[in-house]
Short mmCIF file of C-alpha atoms in Angstrom, two decimals:
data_model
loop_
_atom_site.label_atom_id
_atom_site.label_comp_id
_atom_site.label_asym_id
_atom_site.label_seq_id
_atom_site.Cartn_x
_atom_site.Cartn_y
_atom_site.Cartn_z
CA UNK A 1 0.00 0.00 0.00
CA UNK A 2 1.43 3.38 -0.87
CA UNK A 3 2.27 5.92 2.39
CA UNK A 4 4.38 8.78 3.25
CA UNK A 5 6.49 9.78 5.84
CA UNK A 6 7.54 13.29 6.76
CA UNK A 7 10.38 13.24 9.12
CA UNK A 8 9.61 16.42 11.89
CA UNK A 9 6.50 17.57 12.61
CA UNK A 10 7.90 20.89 12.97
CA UNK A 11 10.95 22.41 11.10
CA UNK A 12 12.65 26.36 11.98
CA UNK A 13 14.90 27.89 10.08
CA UNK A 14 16.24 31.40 9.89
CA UNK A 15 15.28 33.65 7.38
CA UNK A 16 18.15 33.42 4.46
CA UNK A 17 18.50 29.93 5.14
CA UNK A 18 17.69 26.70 3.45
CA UNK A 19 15.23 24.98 3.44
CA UNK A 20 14.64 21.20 3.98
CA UNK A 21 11.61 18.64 4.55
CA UNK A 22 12.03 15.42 4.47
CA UNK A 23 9.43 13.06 2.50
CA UNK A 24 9.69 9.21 2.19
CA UNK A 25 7.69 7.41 0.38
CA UNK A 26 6.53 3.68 -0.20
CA UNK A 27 4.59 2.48 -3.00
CA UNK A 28 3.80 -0.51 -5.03
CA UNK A 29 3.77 0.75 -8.59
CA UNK A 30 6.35 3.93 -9.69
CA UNK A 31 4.38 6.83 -8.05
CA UNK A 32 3.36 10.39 -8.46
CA UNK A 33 4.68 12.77 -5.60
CA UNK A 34 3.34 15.78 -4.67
CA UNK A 35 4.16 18.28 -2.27
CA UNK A 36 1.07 20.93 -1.13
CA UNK A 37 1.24 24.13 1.25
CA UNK A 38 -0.88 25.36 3.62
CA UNK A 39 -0.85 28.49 4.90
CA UNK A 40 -3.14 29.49 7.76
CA UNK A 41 -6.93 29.62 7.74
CA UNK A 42 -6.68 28.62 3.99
CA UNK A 43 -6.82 25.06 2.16
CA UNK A 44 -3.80 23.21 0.52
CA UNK A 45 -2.05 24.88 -2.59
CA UNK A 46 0.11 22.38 -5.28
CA UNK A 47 3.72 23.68 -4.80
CA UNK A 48 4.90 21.22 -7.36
CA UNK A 49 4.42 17.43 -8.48
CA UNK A 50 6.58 14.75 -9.77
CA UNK A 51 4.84 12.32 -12.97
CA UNK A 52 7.83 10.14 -13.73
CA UNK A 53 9.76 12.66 -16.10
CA UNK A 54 12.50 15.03 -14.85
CA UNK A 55 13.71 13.77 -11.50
CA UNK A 56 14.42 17.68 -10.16
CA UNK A 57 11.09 19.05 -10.09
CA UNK A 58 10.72 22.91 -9.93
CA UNK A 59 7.53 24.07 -8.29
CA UNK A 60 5.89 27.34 -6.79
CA UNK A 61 8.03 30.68 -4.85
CA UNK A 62 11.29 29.00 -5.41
CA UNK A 63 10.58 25.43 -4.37
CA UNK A 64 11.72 22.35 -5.66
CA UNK A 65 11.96 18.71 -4.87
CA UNK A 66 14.36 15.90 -6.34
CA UNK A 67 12.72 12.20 -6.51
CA UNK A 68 14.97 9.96 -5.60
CA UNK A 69 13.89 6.16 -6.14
CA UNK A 70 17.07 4.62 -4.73
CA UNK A 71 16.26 6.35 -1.18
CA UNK A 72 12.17 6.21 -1.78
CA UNK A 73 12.70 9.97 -1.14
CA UNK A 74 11.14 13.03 -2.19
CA UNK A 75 12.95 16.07 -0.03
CA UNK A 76 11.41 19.73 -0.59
CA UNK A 77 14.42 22.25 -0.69
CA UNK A 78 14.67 25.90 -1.07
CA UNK A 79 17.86 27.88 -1.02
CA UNK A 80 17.01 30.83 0.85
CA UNK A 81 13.59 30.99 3.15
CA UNK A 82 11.36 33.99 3.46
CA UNK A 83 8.95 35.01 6.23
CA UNK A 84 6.57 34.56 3.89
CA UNK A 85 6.80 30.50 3.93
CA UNK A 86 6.04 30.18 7.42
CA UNK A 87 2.92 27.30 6.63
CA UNK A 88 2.48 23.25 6.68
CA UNK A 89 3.72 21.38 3.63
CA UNK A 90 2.51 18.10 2.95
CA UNK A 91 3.63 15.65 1.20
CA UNK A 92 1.71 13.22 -1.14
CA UNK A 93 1.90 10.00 -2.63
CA UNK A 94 -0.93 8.48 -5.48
CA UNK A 95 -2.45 5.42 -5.11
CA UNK A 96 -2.27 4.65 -8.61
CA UNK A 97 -3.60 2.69 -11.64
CA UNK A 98 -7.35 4.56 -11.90
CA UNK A 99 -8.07 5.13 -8.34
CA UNK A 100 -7.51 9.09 -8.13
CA UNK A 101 -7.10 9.43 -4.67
CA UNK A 102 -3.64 10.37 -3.03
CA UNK A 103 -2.33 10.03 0.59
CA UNK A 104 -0.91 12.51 2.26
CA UNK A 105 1.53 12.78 5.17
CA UNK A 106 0.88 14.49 8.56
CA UNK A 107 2.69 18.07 7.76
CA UNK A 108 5.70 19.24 8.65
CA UNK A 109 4.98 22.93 9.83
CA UNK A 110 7.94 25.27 8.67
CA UNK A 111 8.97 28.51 11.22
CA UNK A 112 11.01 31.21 9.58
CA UNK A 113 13.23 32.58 12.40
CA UNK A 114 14.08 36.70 12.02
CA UNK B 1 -8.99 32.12 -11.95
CA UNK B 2 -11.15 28.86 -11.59
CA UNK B 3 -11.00 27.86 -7.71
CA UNK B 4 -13.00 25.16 -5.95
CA UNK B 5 -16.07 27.35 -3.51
CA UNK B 6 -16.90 25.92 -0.38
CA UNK B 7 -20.06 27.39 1.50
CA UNK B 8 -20.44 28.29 4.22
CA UNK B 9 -17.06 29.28 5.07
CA UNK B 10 -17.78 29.43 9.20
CA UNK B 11 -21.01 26.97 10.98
CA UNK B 12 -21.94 27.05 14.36
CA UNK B 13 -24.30 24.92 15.70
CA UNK B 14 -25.68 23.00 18.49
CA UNK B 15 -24.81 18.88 19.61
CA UNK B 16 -28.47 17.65 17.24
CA UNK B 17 -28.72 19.58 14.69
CA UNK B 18 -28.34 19.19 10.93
CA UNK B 19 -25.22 20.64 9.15
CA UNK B 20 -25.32 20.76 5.35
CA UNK B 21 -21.77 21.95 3.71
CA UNK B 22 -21.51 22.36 -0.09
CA UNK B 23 -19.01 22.48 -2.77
CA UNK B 24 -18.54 23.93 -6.45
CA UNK B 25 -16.31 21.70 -8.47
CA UNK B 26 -13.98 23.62 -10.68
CA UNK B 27 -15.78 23.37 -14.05
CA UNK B 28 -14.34 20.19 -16.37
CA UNK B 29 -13.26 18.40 -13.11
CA UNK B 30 -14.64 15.20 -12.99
CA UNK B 31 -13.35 14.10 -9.39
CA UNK B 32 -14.54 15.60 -6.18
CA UNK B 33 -13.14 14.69 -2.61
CA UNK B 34 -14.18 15.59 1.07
CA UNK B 35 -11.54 15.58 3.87
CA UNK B 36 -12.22 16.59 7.43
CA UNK B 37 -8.74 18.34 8.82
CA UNK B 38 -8.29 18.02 12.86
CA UNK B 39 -5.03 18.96 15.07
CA UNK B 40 -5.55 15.30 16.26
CA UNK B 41 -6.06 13.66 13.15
CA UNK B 42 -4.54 15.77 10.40
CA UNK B 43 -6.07 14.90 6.84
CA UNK B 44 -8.72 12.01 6.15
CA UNK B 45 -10.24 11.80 3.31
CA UNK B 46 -14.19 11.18 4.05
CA UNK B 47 -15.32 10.38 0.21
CA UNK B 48 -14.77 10.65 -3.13
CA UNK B 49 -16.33 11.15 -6.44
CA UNK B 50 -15.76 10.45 -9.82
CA UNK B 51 -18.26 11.81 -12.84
CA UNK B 52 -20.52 12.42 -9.70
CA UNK B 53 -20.19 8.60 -8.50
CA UNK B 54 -19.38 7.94 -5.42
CA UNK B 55 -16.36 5.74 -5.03
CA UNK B 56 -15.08 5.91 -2.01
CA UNK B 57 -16.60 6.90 1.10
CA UNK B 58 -15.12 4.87 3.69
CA UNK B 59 -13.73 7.16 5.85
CA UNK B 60 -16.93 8.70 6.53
CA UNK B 61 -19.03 7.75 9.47
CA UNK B 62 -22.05 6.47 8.02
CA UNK B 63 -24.53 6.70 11.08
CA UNK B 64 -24.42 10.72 10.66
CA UNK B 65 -23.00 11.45 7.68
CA UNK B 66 -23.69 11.30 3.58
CA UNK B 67 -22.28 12.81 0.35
CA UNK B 68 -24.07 13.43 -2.52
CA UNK B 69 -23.47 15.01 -6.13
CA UNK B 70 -26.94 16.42 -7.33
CA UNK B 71 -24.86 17.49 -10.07
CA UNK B 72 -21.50 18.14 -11.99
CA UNK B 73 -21.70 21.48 -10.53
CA UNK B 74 -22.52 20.35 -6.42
CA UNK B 75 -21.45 18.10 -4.25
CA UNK B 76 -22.31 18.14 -0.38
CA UNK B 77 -21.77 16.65 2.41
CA UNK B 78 -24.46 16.57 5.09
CA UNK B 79 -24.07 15.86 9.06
CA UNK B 80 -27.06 14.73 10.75
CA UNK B 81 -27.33 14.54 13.40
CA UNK B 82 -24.11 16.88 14.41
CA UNK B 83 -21.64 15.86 17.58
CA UNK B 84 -18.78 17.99 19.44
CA UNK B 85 -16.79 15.54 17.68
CA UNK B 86 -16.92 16.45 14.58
CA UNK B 87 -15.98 20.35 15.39
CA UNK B 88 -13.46 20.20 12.65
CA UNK B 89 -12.21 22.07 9.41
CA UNK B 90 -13.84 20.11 6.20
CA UNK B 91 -12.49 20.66 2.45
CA UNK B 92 -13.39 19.63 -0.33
CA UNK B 93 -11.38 19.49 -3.46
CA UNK B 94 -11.84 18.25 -7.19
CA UNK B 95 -9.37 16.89 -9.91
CA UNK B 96 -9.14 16.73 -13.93
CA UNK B 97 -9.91 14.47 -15.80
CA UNK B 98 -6.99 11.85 -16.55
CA UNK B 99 -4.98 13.93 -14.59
CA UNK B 100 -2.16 12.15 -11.52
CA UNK B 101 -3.99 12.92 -8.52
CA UNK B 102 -3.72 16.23 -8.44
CA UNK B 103 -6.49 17.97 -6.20
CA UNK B 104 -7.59 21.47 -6.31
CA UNK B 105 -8.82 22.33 -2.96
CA UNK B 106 -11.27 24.53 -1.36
CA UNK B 107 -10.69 27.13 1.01
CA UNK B 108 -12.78 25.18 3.84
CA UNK B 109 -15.98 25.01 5.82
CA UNK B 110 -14.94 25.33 9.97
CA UNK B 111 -17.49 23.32 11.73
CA UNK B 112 -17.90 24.14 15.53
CA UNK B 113 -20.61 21.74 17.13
CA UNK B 114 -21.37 22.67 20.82
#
C-alpha cells in the first residue's frame, strides 16, 4: 500500500536559510509525488508534483523537490527561506492505476526565524 | 482564476442539529473529494467522487454522515445529526480528468458543534 512519511513535525529555520523537509515514500507501482502548502486559515495549494519525467522538479516561490527512487525519497528544498513561507507542507503520494485518490503525510509545519 | 467554492465558510451549531456543507467543483473536473482536517487527526479523506459517482466513502461515518453530487456542478456533504466531535475544518477538493492525482482544494468550511 502506498504511504508517506515526513520526518519532523515541525521544522525552523532562519530567514536566508535553506530549506529542507524530508518526504519518504513507499509504493507498489512507480508513483506520483506531490508536495502541497498550507498556509493558515486557507486550504492546501500544489507547490509542485513529480509524474515520472525530470527527476528535479521545480515548483511554486522558489521550491523544488528531487525524486529519488534509490532512497524512496522526495525532499522539498529551497535555497534561501522567506517570512513569507512560514505554513504546513505536505507531502503526497498516489495510489495509482485509476483510483484518483492520493495520501498525504501528517505536515511538517515550517517557522522562519528573524 | 477557476478555484473550488466551499459554502459556508464558518457553521456554528448545536450537539443535534443538521449541518449541510456544499461544494462547487472547478468546471471540467470530474473528481470531487471531502476531507475533514483536525489537530488530532490531520487529513482524512471522508469520500470521493468520480463523474458524480461515489467511489469511495469509507472514511466517513455512516450513522451521521452522507455525500451526494446532485450534479456536476454540487457536491455536499451533510451531518445529521451533528456531535462535538466532529468540530473540525472540512475541504473539499476536485481533480481533472486523466490527470495524476492532483487535487484542487477549497478554502474550507470550519465546523464548531457545541
Amino acid at each position: 500500500a502506498q504511504s508517506v512519511t515526513q520526518l519532523g513535525s515541525h521544522v525552523s529555520v532562519s530567514e536566508g536559510a535553506l530549506v529542507l523537509l524530508r518526504c519518504n515514500y513507499s509504493s507498489s507501482v512507480p508513483p506520483y509525488l506531490f508536495w502541497y502548502v498550507q498556509y493558515p486559515n486557507q486550504g492546501l495549494q500544489l507547490l509542485l508534483k513529480y509524474t515520472s519525467a525530470a527527476t528535479l522538479v521545480k515548483g511554486i516561490n522558489g521550491f523544488e523537490a528531487e525524486f529519488k527512487k534509490s532512497e524512496t525519497s522526495f525532499h522539498l528544498t529551497k535555497p534561501s527561506a522567506h517570512m513569507s513561507d512560514a505554513a504546513e507542507y505536505f507531502c503526497a503520494v498516489s495510489v495509482g492505476g485509476r483510483d484518483d485518490k492520493i495520501i498525504f503525510g501528517k505536515g511538517t509545519r515550517l517557522h522562519i526565524l528573524p | 482564476d477557476a478555484r473550488v467554492t466551499q459554502t459556508p465558510r464558518h457553521k456554528v451549531t448545536e450537539m443535534g442539529q443538521e449541518v449541510t456543507m456544499r461544494c462547487q467543483p472547478i468546471l471540467g473536473h470530474n473528481t470531487v473529494f471531502w476531507y475533514r482536517q483536525t489537530m488530532m487527526q490531520g487529513l482524512e479523506l471522508l469520500a470521493y467522487f468520480r463523474n458524480r459517482a461515489p467511489l469511495d466513502d469509507s472514511g466517513m461515518p455512516k450513522d451521521r454522515f452522507s455525500a451526494e453530487m446532485p450534479d456536476a456542478t454540487l457536491a455536499t456533504l451533510k451531518i445529521q445529526p451533528s456531535e462535538p466531535r466532529d468540530s473540525a475544518v472540512y475541504f473539499c477538493a476536485s481533480g481533472r480528468p486523466g490527470g495524476p492525482g492532483e487535487q484542487y482544494f477549497g478554502p474550507g468550511t470550519r465546523l464548531t458543534v457545541t
